[in-house]
Amino acid sequence: MRDALASLDGESKVGVISSLGARGDEASVPAIAALLASGDQQIARSAALALGDIRNSAAAQALAAAKPVDPAVMRAVVANSRSTPSSAADTVRSIVS
């Protein structure tokens, strides 16, 4: 499924991103993290939510490094920091301080 990310767009891409996050697919973190910078707000937001669902330190670091400027993506990042393990959550929370 993660191999399909590069060839998809729109709702199909959002669906795959969401599925990878729901599965907790840690190997997909780099590919999903790259989508945080997408010009498509829905894809960037889905990427932020998926990284929050994966809940590991690599996902949290990707979210913290992204420092999204889009308010919807930022809300997704902050919301996910509440459900992330404490050390990873600290990393995510650093983007709003």
Short mmCIF file of the N, C-alpha and C atoms (twelve columns), coordinates in Angstrom:
data_MODEL
# 
_entry.id   MODEL 
# 
loop_
_atom_site.group_PDB 
_atom_site.id 
_atom_site.type_symbol 
_atom_site.label_atom_id 
_atom_site.label_alt_id 
_atom_site.label_comp_id 
_atom_site.label_asym_id 
_atom_site.label_seq_id 
_atom_site.Cartn_x 
_atom_site.Cartn_y 
_atom_site.Cartn_z 
_atom_site.pdbx_PDB_model_num 
ATOM 1   N N  . MET A 1  0.823  -1.185 0.000  1 
ATOM 2   C CA . MET A 1  0.000  0.000  0.000  1 
ATOM 3   C C  . MET A 1  0.872  1.255  0.000  1 
ATOM 4   N N  . ARG A 2  1.955  1.251  0.792  1 
ATOM 5   C CA . ARG A 2  2.782  2.462  0.849  1 
ATOM 6   C C  . ARG A 2  3.440  2.744  -0.487 1 
ATOM 7   N N  . ASP A 3  3.704  1.703  -1.274 1 
ATOM 8   C CA . ASP A 3  4.298  1.899  -2.601 1 
ATOM 9   C C  . ASP A 3  3.352  2.636  -3.543 1 
ATOM 10  N N  . ALA A 4  2.068  2.555  -3.287 1 
ATOM 11  C CA . ALA A 4  1.078  3.196  -4.154 1 
ATOM 12  C C  . ALA A 4  0.974  4.701  -3.917 1 
ATOM 13  N N  . LEU A 5  1.492  5.197  -2.804 1 
ATOM 14  C CA . LEU A 5  1.337  6.624  -2.477 1 
ATOM 15  C C  . LEU A 5  1.794  7.547  -3.600 1 
ATOM 16  N N  . ALA A 6  2.927  7.233  -4.199 1 
ATOM 17  C CA . ALA A 6  3.487  8.119  -5.221 1 
ATOM 18  C C  . ALA A 6  2.619  8.191  -6.473 1 
ATOM 19  N N  . SER A 7  1.850  7.163  -6.735 1 
ATOM 20  C CA . SER A 7  1.075  7.141  -7.972 1 
ATOM 21  C C  . SER A 7  -0.380 7.582  -7.799 1 
ATOM 22  N N  . LEU A 8  -0.780 7.872  -6.581 1 
ATOM 23  C CA . LEU A 8  -2.168 8.245  -6.319 1 
ATOM 24  C C  . LEU A 8  -2.309 9.742  -6.114 1 
ATOM 25  N N  . ASP A 9  -3.540 10.217 -6.208 1 
ATOM 26  C CA . ASP A 9  -3.831 11.604 -5.864 1 
ATOM 27  C C  . ASP A 9  -5.253 11.697 -5.316 1 
ATOM 28  N N  . GLY A 10 -5.601 12.846 -4.813 1 
ATOM 29  C CA . GLY A 10 -6.948 13.105 -4.326 1 
ATOM 30  C C  . GLY A 10 -7.426 12.146 -3.255 1 
ATOM 31  N N  . GLU A 11 -8.689 11.772 -3.351 1 
ATOM 32  C CA . GLU A 11 -9.329 10.924 -2.341 1 
ATOM 33  C C  . GLU A 11 -8.654 9.562  -2.207 1 
ATOM 34  N N  . SER A 12 -8.145 9.029  -3.306 1 
ATOM 35  C CA . SER A 12 -7.465 7.734  -3.246 1 
ATOM 36  C C  . SER A 12 -6.215 7.826  -2.374 1 
ATOM 37  N N  . LYS A 13 -5.460 8.895  -2.549 1 
ATOM 38  C CA . LYS A 13 -4.242 9.088  -1.764 1 
ATOM 39  C C  . LYS A 13 -4.595 9.294  -0.293 1 
ATOM 40  N N  . VAL A 14 -5.618 10.094 -0.032 1 
ATOM 41  C CA . VAL A 14 -6.068 10.326 1.344  1 
ATOM 42  C C  . VAL A 14 -6.461 9.002  1.998  1 
ATOM 43  N N  . GLY A 15 -7.165 8.145  1.253  1 
ATOM 44  C CA . GLY A 15 -7.573 6.852  1.780  1 
ATOM 45  C C  . GLY A 15 -6.403 5.964  2.143  1 
ATOM 46  N N  . VAL A 16 -5.394 5.937  1.295  1 
ATOM 47  C CA . VAL A 16 -4.212 5.113  1.576  1 
ATOM 48  C C  . VAL A 16 -3.447 5.679  2.765  1 
ATOM 49  N N  . ILE A 17 -3.297 6.986  2.819  1 
ATOM 50  C CA . ILE A 17 -2.614 7.618  3.959  1 
ATOM 51  C C  . ILE A 17 -3.328 7.247  5.260  1 
ATOM 52  N N  . SER A 18 -4.639 7.374  5.257  1 
ATOM 53  C CA . SER A 18 -5.424 7.050  6.446  1 
ATOM 54  C C  . SER A 18 -5.286 5.582  6.830  1 
ATOM 55  N N  . SER A 19 -5.288 4.710  5.847  1 
ATOM 56  C CA . SER A 19 -5.147 3.275  6.118  1 
ATOM 57  C C  . SER A 19 -3.785 2.942  6.710  1 
ATOM 58  N N  . LEU A 20 -2.746 3.556  6.173  1 
ATOM 59  C CA . LEU A 20 -1.405 3.312  6.713  1 
ATOM 60  C C  . LEU A 20 -1.310 3.789  8.155  1 
ATOM 61  N N  . GLY A 21 -1.911 4.933  8.436  1 
ATOM 62  C CA . GLY A 21 -1.923 5.430  9.811  1 
ATOM 63  C C  . GLY A 21 -2.695 4.508  10.728 1 
ATOM 64  N N  . ALA A 22 -3.869 4.059  10.297 1 
ATOM 65  C CA . ALA A 22 -4.701 3.173  11.111 1 
ATOM 66  C C  . ALA A 22 -4.000 1.845  11.387 1 
ATOM 67  N N  . ARG A 23 -3.202 1.402  10.447 1 
ATOM 68  C CA . ARG A 23 -2.458 0.150  10.626 1 
ATOM 69  C C  . ARG A 23 -1.221 0.339  11.509 1 
ATOM 70  N N  . GLY A 24 -0.861 1.597  11.767 1 
ATOM 71  C CA . GLY A 24 0.344  1.868  12.553 1 
ATOM 72  C C  . GLY A 24 1.595  1.479  11.796 1 
ATOM 73  N N  . ASP A 25 1.579  1.670  10.484 1 
ATOM 74  C CA . ASP A 25 2.677  1.243  9.616  1 
ATOM 75  C C  . ASP A 25 3.895  2.157  9.786  1 
ATOM 76  N N  . GLU A 26 4.774  1.779  10.695 1 
ATOM 77  C CA . GLU A 26 5.944  2.601  11.001 1 
ATOM 78  C C  . GLU A 26 6.871  2.783  9.809  1 
ATOM 79  N N  . ALA A 27 6.912  1.811  8.914  1 
ATOM 80  C CA . ALA A 27 7.777  1.914  7.738  1 
ATOM 81  C C  . ALA A 27 7.308  3.004  6.772  1 
ATOM 82  N N  . SER A 28 6.068  3.433  6.908  1 
ATOM 83  C CA . SER A 28 5.551  4.463  6.001  1 
ATOM 84  C C  . SER A 28 5.795  5.881  6.506  1 
ATOM 85  N N  . VAL A 29 6.380  6.036  7.677  1 
ATOM 86  C CA . VAL A 29 6.580  7.378  8.235  1 
ATOM 87  C C  . VAL A 29 7.316  8.312  7.276  1 
ATOM 88  N N  . PRO A 30 8.444  7.915  6.665  1 
ATOM 89  C CA . PRO A 30 9.110  8.864  5.753  1 
ATOM 90  C C  . PRO A 30 8.229  9.310  4.584  1 
ATOM 91  N N  . ALA A 31 7.511  8.382  3.992  1 
ATOM 92  C CA . ALA A 31 6.657  8.730  2.854  1 
ATOM 93  C C  . ALA A 31 5.506  9.634  3.282  1 
ATOM 94  N N  . ILE A 32 4.910  9.329  4.423  1 
ATOM 95  C CA . ILE A 32 3.795  10.154 4.906  1 
ATOM 96  C C  . ILE A 32 4.305  11.523 5.353  1 
ATOM 97  N N  . ALA A 33 5.457  11.546 6.000  1 
ATOM 98  C CA . ALA A 33 6.021  12.818 6.459  1 
ATOM 99  C C  . ALA A 33 6.253  13.770 5.294  1 
ATOM 100 N N  . ALA A 34 6.676  13.246 4.166  1 
ATOM 101 C CA . ALA A 34 6.908  14.093 2.993  1 
ATOM 102 C C  . ALA A 34 5.613  14.753 2.527  1 
ATOM 103 N N  . LEU A 35 4.490  14.134 2.808  1 
ATOM 104 C CA . LEU A 35 3.200  14.669 2.376  1 
ATOM 105 C C  . LEU A 35 2.688  15.808 3.256  1 
ATOM 106 N N  . LEU A 36 3.341  16.054 4.390  1 
ATOM 107 C CA . LEU A 36 2.958  17.187 5.236  1 
ATOM 108 C C  . LEU A 36 3.127  18.503 4.491  1 
ATOM 109 N N  . ALA A 37 4.021  18.520 3.527  1 
ATOM 110 C CA . ALA A 37 4.286  19.741 2.758  1 
ATOM 111 C C  . ALA A 37 3.434  19.829 1.497  1 
ATOM 112 N N  . SER A 38 2.491  18.929 1.340  1 
ATOM 113 C CA . SER A 38 1.644  18.935 0.143  1 
ATOM 114 C C  . SER A 38 0.863  20.237 0.034  1 
ATOM 115 N N  . GLY A 39 0.726  20.714 -1.173 1 
ATOM 116 C CA . GLY A 39 -0.102 21.892 -1.417 1 
ATOM 117 C C  . GLY A 39 -1.587 21.587 -1.302 1 
ATOM 118 N N  . ASP A 40 -1.929 20.324 -1.278 1 
ATOM 119 C CA . ASP A 40 -3.314 19.885 -1.110 1 
ATOM 120 C C  . ASP A 40 -3.585 19.770 0.391  1 
ATOM 121 N N  . GLN A 41 -4.394 20.660 0.918  1 
ATOM 122 C CA . GLN A 41 -4.657 20.715 2.358  1 
ATOM 123 C C  . GLN A 41 -5.193 19.388 2.885  1 
ATOM 124 N N  . GLN A 42 -6.031 18.726 2.124  1 
ATOM 125 C CA . GLN A 42 -6.615 17.463 2.574  1 
ATOM 126 C C  . GLN A 42 -5.540 16.385 2.708  1 
ATOM 127 N N  . ILE A 43 -4.598 16.348 1.785  1 
ATOM 128 C CA . ILE A 43 -3.510 15.369 1.858  1 
ATOM 129 C C  . ILE A 43 -2.595 15.696 3.027  1 
ATOM 130 N N  . ALA A 44 -2.232 16.962 3.191  1 
ATOM 131 C CA . ALA A 44 -1.356 17.354 4.298  1 
ATOM 132 C C  . ALA A 44 -2.010 17.060 5.643  1 
ATOM 133 N N  . ARG A 45 -3.289 17.342 5.765  1 
ATOM 134 C CA . ARG A 45 -4.016 17.075 7.012  1 
ATOM 135 C C  . ARG A 45 -4.087 15.571 7.272  1 
ATOM 136 N N  . SER A 46 -4.365 14.792 6.247  1 
ATOM 137 C CA . SER A 46 -4.415 13.337 6.397  1 
ATOM 138 C C  . SER A 46 -3.061 12.779 6.821  1 
ATOM 139 N N  . ALA A 47 -1.996 13.368 6.271  1 
ATOM 140 C CA . ALA A 47 -0.650 12.938 6.649  1 
ATOM 141 C C  . ALA A 47 -0.397 13.222 8.128  1 
ATOM 142 N N  . ALA A 48 -0.795 14.398 8.593  1 
ATOM 143 C CA . ALA A 48 -0.610 14.741 10.009 1 
ATOM 144 C C  . ALA A 48 -1.397 13.791 10.902 1 
ATOM 145 N N  . LEU A 49 -2.628 13.514 10.525 1 
ATOM 146 C CA . LEU A 49 -3.452 12.598 11.315 1 
ATOM 147 C C  . LEU A 49 -2.869 11.187 11.316 1 
ATOM 148 N N  . ALA A 50 -2.397 10.730 10.162 1 
ATOM 149 C CA . ALA A 50 -1.824 9.389  10.073 1 
ATOM 150 C C  . ALA A 50 -0.569 9.269  10.925 1 
ATOM 151 N N  . LEU A 51 0.280  10.292 10.895 1 
ATOM 152 C CA . LEU A 51 1.489  10.246 11.723 1 
ATOM 153 C C  . LEU A 51 1.117  10.207 13.199 1 
ATOM 154 N N  . GLY A 52 0.081  10.921 13.580 1 
ATOM 155 C CA . GLY A 52 -0.391 10.859 14.961 1 
ATOM 156 C C  . GLY A 52 -0.908 9.483  15.312 1 
ATOM 157 N N  . ASP A 53 -1.542 8.816  14.363 1 
ATOM 158 C CA . ASP A 53 -2.041 7.461  14.606 1 
ATOM 159 C C  . ASP A 53 -0.912 6.451  14.730 1 
ATOM 160 N N  . ILE A 54 0.193  6.686  14.036 1 
ATOM 161 C CA . ILE A 54 1.320  5.756  14.093 1 
ATOM 162 C C  . ILE A 54 1.982  5.800  15.465 1 
ATOM 163 N N  . ARG A 55 2.001  6.974  16.065 1 
ATOM 164 C CA . ARG A 55 2.404  7.130  17.472 1 
ATOM 165 C C  . ARG A 55 3.785  6.600  17.829 1 
ATOM 166 N N  . ASN A 56 4.771  6.883  17.013 1 
ATOM 167 C CA . ASN A 56 6.136  6.558  17.427 1 
ATOM 168 C C  . ASN A 56 6.972  7.828  17.384 1 
ATOM 169 N N  . SER A 57 8.188  7.735  17.870 1 
ATOM 170 C CA . SER A 57 8.999  8.952  17.963 1 
ATOM 171 C C  . SER A 57 9.369  9.489  16.585 1 
ATOM 172 N N  . ALA A 58 9.553  8.623  15.589 1 
ATOM 173 C CA . ALA A 58 9.873  9.107  14.241 1 
ATOM 174 C C  . ALA A 58 8.714  9.924  13.677 1 
ATOM 175 N N  . ALA A 59 7.491  9.472  13.919 1 
ATOM 176 C CA . ALA A 59 6.316  10.213 13.446 1 
ATOM 177 C C  . ALA A 59 6.214  11.558 14.165 1 
ATOM 178 N N  . ALA A 60 6.447  11.559 15.468 1 
ATOM 179 C CA . ALA A 60 6.390  12.803 16.232 1 
ATOM 180 C C  . ALA A 60 7.467  13.775 15.785 1 
ATOM 181 N N  . GLN A 61 8.654  13.269 15.521 1 
ATOM 182 C CA . GLN A 61 9.737  14.131 15.048 1 
ATOM 183 C C  . GLN A 61 9.407  14.720 13.685 1 
ATOM 184 N N  . ALA A 62 8.781  13.921 12.822 1 
ATOM 185 C CA . ALA A 62 8.383  14.425 11.503 1 
ATOM 186 C C  . ALA A 62 7.354  15.543 11.646 1 
ATOM 187 N N  . LEU A 63 6.407  15.359 12.545 1 
ATOM 188 C CA . LEU A 63 5.394  16.397 12.771 1 
ATOM 189 C C  . LEU A 63 6.028  17.662 13.330 1 
ATOM 190 N N  . ALA A 64 6.936  17.498 14.272 1 
ATOM 191 C CA . ALA A 64 7.589  18.660 14.879 1 
ATOM 192 C C  . ALA A 64 8.454  19.396 13.870 1 
ATOM 193 N N  . ALA A 65 9.129  18.659 13.017 1 
ATOM 194 C CA . ALA A 65 10.005 19.276 12.025 1 
ATOM 195 C C  . ALA A 65 9.220  20.008 10.944 1 
ATOM 196 N N  . ALA A 66 8.017  19.538 10.669 1 
ATOM 197 C CA . ALA A 66 7.235  20.123 9.588  1 
ATOM 198 C C  . ALA A 66 6.777  21.533 9.900  1 
ATOM 199 N N  . LYS A 67 6.440  21.814 11.134 1 
ATOM 200 C CA . LYS A 67 5.939  23.121 11.545 1 
ATOM 201 C C  . LYS A 67 4.957  23.683 10.507 1 
ATOM 202 N N  . PRO A 68 3.843  23.000 10.319 1 
ATOM 203 C CA . PRO A 68 2.905  23.407 9.273  1 
ATOM 204 C C  . PRO A 68 2.344  24.807 9.502  1 
ATOM 205 N N  . VAL A 69 2.167  25.525 8.414  1 
ATOM 206 C CA . VAL A 69 1.604  26.873 8.514  1 
ATOM 207 C C  . VAL A 69 0.101  26.855 8.267  1 
ATOM 208 N N  . ASP A 70 -0.395 25.820 7.647  1 
ATOM 209 C CA . ASP A 70 -1.819 25.700 7.392  1 
ATOM 210 C C  . ASP A 70 -2.541 25.426 8.706  1 
ATOM 211 N N  . PRO A 71 -3.515 26.236 9.084  1 
ATOM 212 C CA . PRO A 71 -4.203 26.059 10.369 1 
ATOM 213 C C  . PRO A 71 -4.841 24.688 10.540 1 
ATOM 214 N N  . ALA A 72 -5.406 24.117 9.492  1 
ATOM 215 C CA . ALA A 72 -6.041 22.804 9.611  1 
ATOM 216 C C  . ALA A 72 -5.015 21.718 9.891  1 
ATOM 217 N N  . VAL A 73 -3.868 21.810 9.257  1 
ATOM 218 C CA . VAL A 73 -2.803 20.828 9.500  1 
ATOM 219 C C  . VAL A 73 -2.252 21.018 10.906 1 
ATOM 220 N N  . MET A 74 -2.073 22.264 11.331 1 
ATOM 221 C CA . MET A 74 -1.582 22.535 12.683 1 
ATOM 222 C C  . MET A 74 -2.538 21.970 13.730 1 
ATOM 223 N N  . ARG A 75 -3.837 22.127 13.527 1 
ATOM 224 C CA . ARG A 75 -4.805 21.572 14.468 1 
ATOM 225 C C  . ARG A 75 -4.691 20.052 14.533 1 
ATOM 226 N N  . ALA A 76 -4.477 19.423 13.403 1 
ATOM 227 C CA . ALA A 76 -4.324 17.964 13.379 1 
ATOM 228 C C  . ALA A 76 -3.075 17.548 14.140 1 
ATOM 229 N N  . VAL A 77 -1.998 18.289 13.974 1 
ATOM 230 C CA . VAL A 77 -0.755 17.985 14.681 1 
ATOM 231 C C  . VAL A 77 -0.957 18.112 16.189 1 
ATOM 232 N N  . VAL A 78 -1.542 19.217 16.610 1 
ATOM 233 C CA . VAL A 78 -1.751 19.454 18.044 1 
ATOM 234 C C  . VAL A 78 -2.704 18.419 18.629 1 
ATOM 235 N N  . ALA A 79 -3.774 18.117 17.917 1 
ATOM 236 C CA . ALA A 79 -4.730 17.123 18.402 1 
ATOM 237 C C  . ALA A 79 -4.060 15.770 18.574 1 
ATOM 238 N N  . ASN A 80 -3.191 15.423 17.663 1 
ATOM 239 C CA . ASN A 80 -2.524 14.131 17.749 1 
ATOM 240 C C  . ASN A 80 -1.500 14.083 18.867 1 
ATOM 241 N N  . SER A 81 -1.002 15.212 19.296 1 
ATOM 242 C CA . SER A 81 -0.021 15.193 20.385 1 
ATOM 243 C C  . SER A 81 -0.653 14.706 21.680 1 
ATOM 244 N N  . ARG A 82 -1.970 14.778 21.763 1 
ATOM 245 C CA . ARG A 82 -2.659 14.317 22.972 1 
ATOM 246 C C  . ARG A 82 -2.728 12.796 23.050 1 
ATOM 247 N N  . SER A 83 -2.614 12.114 21.911 1 
ATOM 248 C CA . SER A 83 -2.740 10.663 21.906 1 
ATOM 249 C C  . SER A 83 -1.423 9.959  21.610 1 
ATOM 250 N N  . THR A 84 -0.334 10.709 21.613 1 
ATOM 251 C CA . THR A 84 0.974  10.159 21.305 1 
ATOM 252 C C  . THR A 84 1.700  9.832  22.603 1 
ATOM 253 N N  . PRO A 85 2.530  8.767  22.626 1 
ATOM 254 C CA . PRO A 85 3.298  8.461  23.839 1 
ATOM 255 C C  . PRO A 85 4.039  9.694  24.341 1 
ATOM 256 N N  . SER A 86 4.246  9.785  25.633 1 
ATOM 257 C CA . SER A 86 4.716  11.028 26.248 1 
ATOM 258 C C  . SER A 86 5.993  11.591 25.650 1 
ATOM 259 N N  . SER A 87 7.019  10.796 25.382 1 
ATOM 260 C CA . SER A 87 8.256  11.355 24.839 1 
ATOM 261 C C  . SER A 87 8.033  11.910 23.435 1 
ATOM 262 N N  . ALA A 88 7.226  11.228 22.644 1 
ATOM 263 C CA . ALA A 88 6.923  11.717 21.304 1 
ATOM 264 C C  . ALA A 88 6.016  12.943 21.381 1 
ATOM 265 N N  . ALA A 89 5.088  12.945 22.320 1 
ATOM 266 C CA . ALA A 89 4.181  14.082 22.473 1 
ATOM 267 C C  . ALA A 89 4.951  15.342 22.830 1 
ATOM 268 N N  . ASP A 90 5.973  15.212 23.659 1 
ATOM 269 C CA . ASP A 90 6.790  16.371 24.000 1 
ATOM 270 C C  . ASP A 90 7.419  16.973 22.747 1 
ATOM 271 N N  . THR A 91 7.861  16.114 21.840 1 
ATOM 272 C CA . THR A 91 8.448  16.590 20.595 1 
ATOM 273 C C  . THR A 91 7.419  17.337 19.769 1 
ATOM 274 N N  . VAL A 92 6.224  16.776 19.643 1 
ATOM 275 C CA . VAL A 92 5.168  17.419 18.865 1 
ATOM 276 C C  . VAL A 92 4.764  18.739 19.502 1 
ATOM 277 N N  . ARG A 93 4.601  18.755 20.811 1 
ATOM 278 C CA . ARG A 93 4.184  19.977 21.492 1 
ATOM 279 C C  . ARG A 93 5.193  21.113 21.328 1 
ATOM 280 N N  . SER A 94 6.456  20.780 21.041 1 
ATOM 281 C CA . SER A 94 7.471  21.814 20.882 1 
ATOM 282 C C  . SER A 94 7.181  22.733 19.706 1 
ATOM 283 N N  . ILE A 95 6.336  22.290 18.767 1 
ATOM 284 C CA . ILE A 95 6.061  23.141 17.619 1 
ATOM 285 C C  . ILE A 95 5.139  24.298 17.970 1 
ATOM 286 N N  . VAL A 96 4.434  24.209 19.088 1 
ATOM 287 C CA . VAL A 96 3.510  25.290 19.435 1 
ATOM 288 C C  . VAL A 96 4.045  26.157 20.567 1 
ATOM 289 N N  . SER A 97 5.228  25.859 21.022 1 
ATOM 290 C CA . SER A 97 5.765  26.680 22.124 1 
ATOM 291 C C  . SER A 97 6.763  27.700 21.620 1 
# 
